[in-house]
XYZ file of C-alpha atoms in Angstrom:
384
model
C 63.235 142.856 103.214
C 60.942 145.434 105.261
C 57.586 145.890 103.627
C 56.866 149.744 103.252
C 53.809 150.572 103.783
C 51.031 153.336 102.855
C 49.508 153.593 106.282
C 51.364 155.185 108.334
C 54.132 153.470 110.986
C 53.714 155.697 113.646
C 49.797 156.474 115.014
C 48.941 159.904 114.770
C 49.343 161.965 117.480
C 46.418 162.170 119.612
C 44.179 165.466 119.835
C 45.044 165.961 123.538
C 46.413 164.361 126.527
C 44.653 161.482 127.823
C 42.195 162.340 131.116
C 43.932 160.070 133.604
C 42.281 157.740 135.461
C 41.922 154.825 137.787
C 42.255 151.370 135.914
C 40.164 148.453 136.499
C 40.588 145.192 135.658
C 37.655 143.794 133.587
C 38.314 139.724 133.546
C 41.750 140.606 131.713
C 40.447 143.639 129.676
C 42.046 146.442 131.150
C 40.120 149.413 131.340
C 41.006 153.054 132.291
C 44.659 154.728 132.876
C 46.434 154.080 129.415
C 44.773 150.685 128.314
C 43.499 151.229 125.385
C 39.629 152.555 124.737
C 37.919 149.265 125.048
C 34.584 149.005 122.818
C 31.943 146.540 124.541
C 28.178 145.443 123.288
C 25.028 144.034 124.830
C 23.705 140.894 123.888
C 20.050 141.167 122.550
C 19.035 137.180 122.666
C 17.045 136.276 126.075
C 19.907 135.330 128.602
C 18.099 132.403 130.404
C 18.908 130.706 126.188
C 22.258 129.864 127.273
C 23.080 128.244 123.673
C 22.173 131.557 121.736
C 23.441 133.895 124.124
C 27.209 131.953 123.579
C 26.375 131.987 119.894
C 26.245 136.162 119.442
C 28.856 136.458 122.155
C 31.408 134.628 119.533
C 29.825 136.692 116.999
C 30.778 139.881 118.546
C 33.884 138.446 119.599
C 35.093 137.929 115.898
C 33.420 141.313 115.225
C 36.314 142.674 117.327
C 34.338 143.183 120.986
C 36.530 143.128 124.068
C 33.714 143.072 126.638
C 29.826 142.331 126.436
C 26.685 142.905 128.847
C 24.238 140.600 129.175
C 20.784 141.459 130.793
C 19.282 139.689 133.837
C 15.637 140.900 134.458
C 14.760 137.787 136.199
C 16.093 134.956 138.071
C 16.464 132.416 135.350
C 18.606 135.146 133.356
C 20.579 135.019 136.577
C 20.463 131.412 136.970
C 22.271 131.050 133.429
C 24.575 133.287 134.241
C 27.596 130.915 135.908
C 27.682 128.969 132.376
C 27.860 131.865 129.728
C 30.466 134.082 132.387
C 32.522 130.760 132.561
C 31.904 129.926 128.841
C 31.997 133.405 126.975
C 34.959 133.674 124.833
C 35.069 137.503 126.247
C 34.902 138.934 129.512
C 30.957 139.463 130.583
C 29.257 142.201 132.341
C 25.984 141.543 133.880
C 23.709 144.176 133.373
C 21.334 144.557 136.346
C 17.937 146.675 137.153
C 15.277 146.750 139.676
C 16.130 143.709 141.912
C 19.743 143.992 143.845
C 19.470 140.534 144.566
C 20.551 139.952 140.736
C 24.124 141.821 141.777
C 24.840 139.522 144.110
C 23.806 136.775 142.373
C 26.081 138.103 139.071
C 28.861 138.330 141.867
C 28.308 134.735 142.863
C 28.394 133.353 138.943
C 32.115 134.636 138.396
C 31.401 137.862 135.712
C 33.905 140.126 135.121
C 31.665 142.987 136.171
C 28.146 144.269 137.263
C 26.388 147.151 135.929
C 24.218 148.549 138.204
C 21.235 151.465 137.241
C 20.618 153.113 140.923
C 17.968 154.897 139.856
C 15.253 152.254 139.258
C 16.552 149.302 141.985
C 14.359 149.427 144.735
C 16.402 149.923 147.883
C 19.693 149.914 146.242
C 21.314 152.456 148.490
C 20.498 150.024 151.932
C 22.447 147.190 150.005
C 25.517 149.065 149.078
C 27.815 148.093 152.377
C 26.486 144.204 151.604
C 27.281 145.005 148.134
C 30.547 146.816 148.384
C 31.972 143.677 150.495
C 30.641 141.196 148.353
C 32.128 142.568 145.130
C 35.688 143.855 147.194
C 35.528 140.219 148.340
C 35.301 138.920 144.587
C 37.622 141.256 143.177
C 34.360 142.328 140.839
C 34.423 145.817 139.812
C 30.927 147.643 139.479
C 29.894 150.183 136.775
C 27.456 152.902 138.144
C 25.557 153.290 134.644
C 23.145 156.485 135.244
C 20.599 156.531 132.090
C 18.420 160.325 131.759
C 15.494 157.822 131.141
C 15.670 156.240 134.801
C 17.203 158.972 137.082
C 16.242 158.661 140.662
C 13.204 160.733 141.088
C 14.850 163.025 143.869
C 17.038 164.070 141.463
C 14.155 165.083 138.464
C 12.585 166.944 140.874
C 15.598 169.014 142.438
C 16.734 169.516 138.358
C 13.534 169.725 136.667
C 14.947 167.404 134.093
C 18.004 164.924 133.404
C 20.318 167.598 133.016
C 23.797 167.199 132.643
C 24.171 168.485 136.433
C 21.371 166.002 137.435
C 22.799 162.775 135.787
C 26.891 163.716 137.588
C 24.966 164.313 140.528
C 23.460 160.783 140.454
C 26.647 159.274 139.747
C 29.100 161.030 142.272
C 26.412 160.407 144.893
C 26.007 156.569 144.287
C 29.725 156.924 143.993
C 30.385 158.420 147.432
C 28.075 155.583 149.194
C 30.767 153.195 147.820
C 33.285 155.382 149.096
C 31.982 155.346 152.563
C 32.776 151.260 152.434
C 36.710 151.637 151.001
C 34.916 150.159 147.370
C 36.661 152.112 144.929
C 36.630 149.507 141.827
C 34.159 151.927 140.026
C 33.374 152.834 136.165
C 30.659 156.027 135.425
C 28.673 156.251 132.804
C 25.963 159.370 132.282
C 24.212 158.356 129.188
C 21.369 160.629 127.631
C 20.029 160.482 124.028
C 21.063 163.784 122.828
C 24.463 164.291 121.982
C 24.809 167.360 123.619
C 23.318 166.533 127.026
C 25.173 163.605 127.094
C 28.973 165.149 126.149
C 28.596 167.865 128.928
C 27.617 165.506 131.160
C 31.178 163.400 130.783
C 33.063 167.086 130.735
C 31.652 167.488 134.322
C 32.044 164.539 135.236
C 35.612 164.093 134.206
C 36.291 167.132 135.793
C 35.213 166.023 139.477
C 36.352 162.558 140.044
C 39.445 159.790 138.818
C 37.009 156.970 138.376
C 37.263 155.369 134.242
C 34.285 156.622 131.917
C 32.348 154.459 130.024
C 30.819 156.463 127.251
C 27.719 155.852 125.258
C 24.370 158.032 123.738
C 21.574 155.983 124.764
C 18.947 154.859 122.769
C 21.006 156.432 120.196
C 18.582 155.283 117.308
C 18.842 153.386 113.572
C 21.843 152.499 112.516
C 22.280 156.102 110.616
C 21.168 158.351 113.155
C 22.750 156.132 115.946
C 26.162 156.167 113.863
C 26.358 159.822 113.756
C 25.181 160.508 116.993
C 27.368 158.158 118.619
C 30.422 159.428 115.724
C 30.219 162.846 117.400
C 29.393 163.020 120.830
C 32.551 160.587 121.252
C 34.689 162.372 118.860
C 34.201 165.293 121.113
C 35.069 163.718 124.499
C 37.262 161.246 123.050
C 39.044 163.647 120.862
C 39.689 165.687 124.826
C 41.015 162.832 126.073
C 38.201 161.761 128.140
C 36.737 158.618 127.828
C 37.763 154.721 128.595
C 35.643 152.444 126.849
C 32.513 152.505 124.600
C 29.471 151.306 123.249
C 27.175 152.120 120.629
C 24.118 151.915 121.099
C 22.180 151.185 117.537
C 18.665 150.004 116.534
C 20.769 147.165 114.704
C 22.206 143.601 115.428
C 24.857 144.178 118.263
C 27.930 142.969 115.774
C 27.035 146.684 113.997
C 27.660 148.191 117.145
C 31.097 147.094 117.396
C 32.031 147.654 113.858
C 30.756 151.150 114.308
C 32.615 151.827 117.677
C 35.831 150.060 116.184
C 35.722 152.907 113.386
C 35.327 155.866 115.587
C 38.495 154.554 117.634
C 40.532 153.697 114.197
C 39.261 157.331 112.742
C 40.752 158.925 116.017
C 44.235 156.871 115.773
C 43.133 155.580 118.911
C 43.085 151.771 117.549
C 45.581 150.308 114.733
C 43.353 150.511 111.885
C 42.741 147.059 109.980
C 41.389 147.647 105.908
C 41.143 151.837 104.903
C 39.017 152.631 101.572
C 40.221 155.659 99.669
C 37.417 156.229 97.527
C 36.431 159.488 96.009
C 33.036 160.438 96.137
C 32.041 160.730 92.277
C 31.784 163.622 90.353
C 30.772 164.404 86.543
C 34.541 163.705 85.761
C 34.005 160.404 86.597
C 34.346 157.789 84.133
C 33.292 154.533 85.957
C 30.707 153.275 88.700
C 32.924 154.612 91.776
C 29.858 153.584 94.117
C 29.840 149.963 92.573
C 33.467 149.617 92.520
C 34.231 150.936 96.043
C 31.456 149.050 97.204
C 32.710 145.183 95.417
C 36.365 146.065 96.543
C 34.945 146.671 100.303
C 32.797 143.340 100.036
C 36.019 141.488 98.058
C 38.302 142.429 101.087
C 36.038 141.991 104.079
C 38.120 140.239 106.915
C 41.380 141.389 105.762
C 43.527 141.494 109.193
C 46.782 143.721 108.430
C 46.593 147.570 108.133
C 46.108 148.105 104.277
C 44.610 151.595 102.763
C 43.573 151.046 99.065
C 42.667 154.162 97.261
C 39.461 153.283 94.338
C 39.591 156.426 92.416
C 37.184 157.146 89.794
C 39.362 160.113 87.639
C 42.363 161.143 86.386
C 42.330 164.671 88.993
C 43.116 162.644 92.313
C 43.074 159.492 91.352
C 46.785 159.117 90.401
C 48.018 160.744 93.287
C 45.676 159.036 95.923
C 46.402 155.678 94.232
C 50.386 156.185 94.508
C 50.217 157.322 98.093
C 48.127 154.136 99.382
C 49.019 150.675 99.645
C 46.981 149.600 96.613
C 44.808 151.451 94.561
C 43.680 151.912 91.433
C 43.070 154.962 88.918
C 40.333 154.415 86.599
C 38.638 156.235 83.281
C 38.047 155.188 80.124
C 37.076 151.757 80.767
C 40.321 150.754 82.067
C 42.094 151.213 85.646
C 46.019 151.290 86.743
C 47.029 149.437 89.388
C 49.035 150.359 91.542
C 51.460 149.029 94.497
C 53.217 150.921 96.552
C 53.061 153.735 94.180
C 54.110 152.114 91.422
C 51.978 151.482 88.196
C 52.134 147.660 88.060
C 49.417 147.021 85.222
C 46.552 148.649 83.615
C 43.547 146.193 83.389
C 39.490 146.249 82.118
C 37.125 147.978 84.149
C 35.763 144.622 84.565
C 38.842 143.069 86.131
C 39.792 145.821 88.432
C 38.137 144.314 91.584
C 39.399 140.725 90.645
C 42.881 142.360 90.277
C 42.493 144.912 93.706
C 41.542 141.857 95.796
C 44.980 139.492 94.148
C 47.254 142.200 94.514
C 45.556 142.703 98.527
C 45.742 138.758 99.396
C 49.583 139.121 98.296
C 50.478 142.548 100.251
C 48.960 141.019 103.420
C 51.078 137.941 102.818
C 54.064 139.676 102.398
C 53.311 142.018 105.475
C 52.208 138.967 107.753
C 55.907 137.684 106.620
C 57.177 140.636 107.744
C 55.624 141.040 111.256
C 52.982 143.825 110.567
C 50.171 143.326 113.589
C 46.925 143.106 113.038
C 44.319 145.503 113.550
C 44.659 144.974 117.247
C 43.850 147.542 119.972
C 46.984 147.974 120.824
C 47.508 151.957 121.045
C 47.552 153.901 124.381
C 48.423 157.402 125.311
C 51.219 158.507 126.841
């Protein structure tokens, strides 16, 4: 018998019609046209520690990553680059400044792609035609990743400052030189540490060429300021239907960047979203710990894999209602909480069982629902 479920069957319908691009093929990962946003990381151990390196790429692959950058500042960073792009258990971008003999080199060890900063690599525009052939010739696609804290210095002094204007300019030019050489496997990014800057930077941008976006903030911050800088600038652009993959940049383990970009995509219907907490946020109605009890049932459920909302409502105002509309939930006052399943009342238990009861009644739902051939929290959405 079908499962019914609280979340909803169908995605909601997306805020506006996808900007459509060209897509690239990341080692597998699909990016641009209607693949679905991709959300990538950066590695923060040194790259030349080969062992380490593998280690946090697996952790950000069972944080839900689909691609990761590595940085090679050096030759031994490029010299252990053929292992962890042959070994990585996702598809690895090699992240490249100052010396274009690192691109080549990044071509040469098999990654999926090269990022490339034009504005501090010495001499980068003489290489492109050697470049252009040697990534064509590898089928490597190149991201042209323009940061306001290393624009060419042409460009700050024609603009003053890394304007929006400045940092499309940058792009579309390094863009063109690739042109010129019939490269077009190409990703953008503009990034700039203010929100503002940096969104109508991608609006120009998206208006003036086909090529798939990568959006991020840069140096976006702590994890709170970096969350909800990162939270709106791609709400905004996302939310217009421009953008193609992301990364958020935090002050925090990479694995918090991923969790963080997986939200935004989930909160935009723009990934199938995995566990939902209902919780309200307290008031003097309440009768119970709300913070404390949303907080175990999070912790209780961590690593649940099937779309489940479960509402953890503190009074009898919303709590009812919220409770019967999720998957699970649970009412509480008065030292006591009703359960319920599918919007039915199932039992009414001790405040101190309710997370205990909330975690049973969640193991059993997901059961049932794996039975019945609800996907996972995959990133399986596109627009049409």
């Amino acid at each position: 018998m079908p499962v019914s479920l609280g979340m909803p069957a169908v995605p909601p319908r997306p805020l506006a019609v996808r900007r459509r691009s060209r897509q690239l093929d990341v080692g597998g990962v699909k990016v641009g046209g209607t693949a679905p946003v991709s959300v990538q990381s950066m590695t923060t151990t040194p790259t030349t520690d080969i062992g380490a390196t593998l280690q946090q790429i697996a952790e950000l692959t069972a944080s839900g990553c689909d691609i990761v950058r590595v940085a090679v500042p050096s030759q031994d960073d490029a010299d252990a680059l053929p292992v962890i792009a042959r070994k990585s258990t996702i598809p690895v971008i090699a992240d490249i400044h100052f010396q274009p003999k690192y691109v080549f080199a990044a071509i040469d060890a098999g990654c999926a792609a090269v990022r490339v900063n034009p504005g501090n690599i010495r001499q980068f525009d003489d290489k492109v035609k050697e470049i252009a052939k040697a990534a064509s010739d590898a089928g490597t696609p190149i991201r042209i990743g323009v940061n306001a804290g290393s624009l060419d210095k042409r460009l700050l002094a024609k603009h003053g400052k890394a304007t929006p204007e400045a940092l499309v300019e940058s792009a579309l030019w390094e863009c063109s030189l690739f042109e010129e050489h019939g490269f077009r496997d190409l990703k953008i990014s503009v990034k700039h540490n203010d929100p503002v800057v940096m969104v109508n930077a991608y609006r120009l941008l998206a208006e003036q060429c086909d090529y798939p976006l990568h959006l991020g903030v840069t140096e976006a911050g702590p994890a709170f300021q970096g969350t909800i800088k990162s939270a709106v600038a791609f709400g905004a652009l996302l939310a217009e239907g421009i953008g193609d993959t992301i990364r958020v940049s935090l002050s925090a383990p990479p694995a918090e960047e991923v969790k963080v970009g997986i939200a935004i995509l989930e909160s935009l219907g723009l990934r199938q979203r995995g566990l939902e907490i209902v919780s309200c946020p307290s008031c003097g109605r309440a009768q119970v710990d709300v913070y404390t009890l949303a907080d175990q049932v999070t912790a209780g459920l961590e690593g649940l894999d099937v779309p489940m909302r479960v509402a953890v409502m503190g009074c009898v105002v919303n709590g009812p209602g919220e409770a019967r509309e999720a998957d699970l939930g649970v009412a509480s006052g008065n030292g006591k909480g009703q359960i319920f399943v599918k919007g039915e009342v199932i039992k009414t238990v001790p405040e101190a069982l309710i997370v205990e009861t909330l975690v049973e009644e969640a193991g059993r739902l997901a059961e049932e629902m794996r039975a019945a051939g609800v996907p996972s929290g995959e990133p399986t959405i596109s627009w049409a």
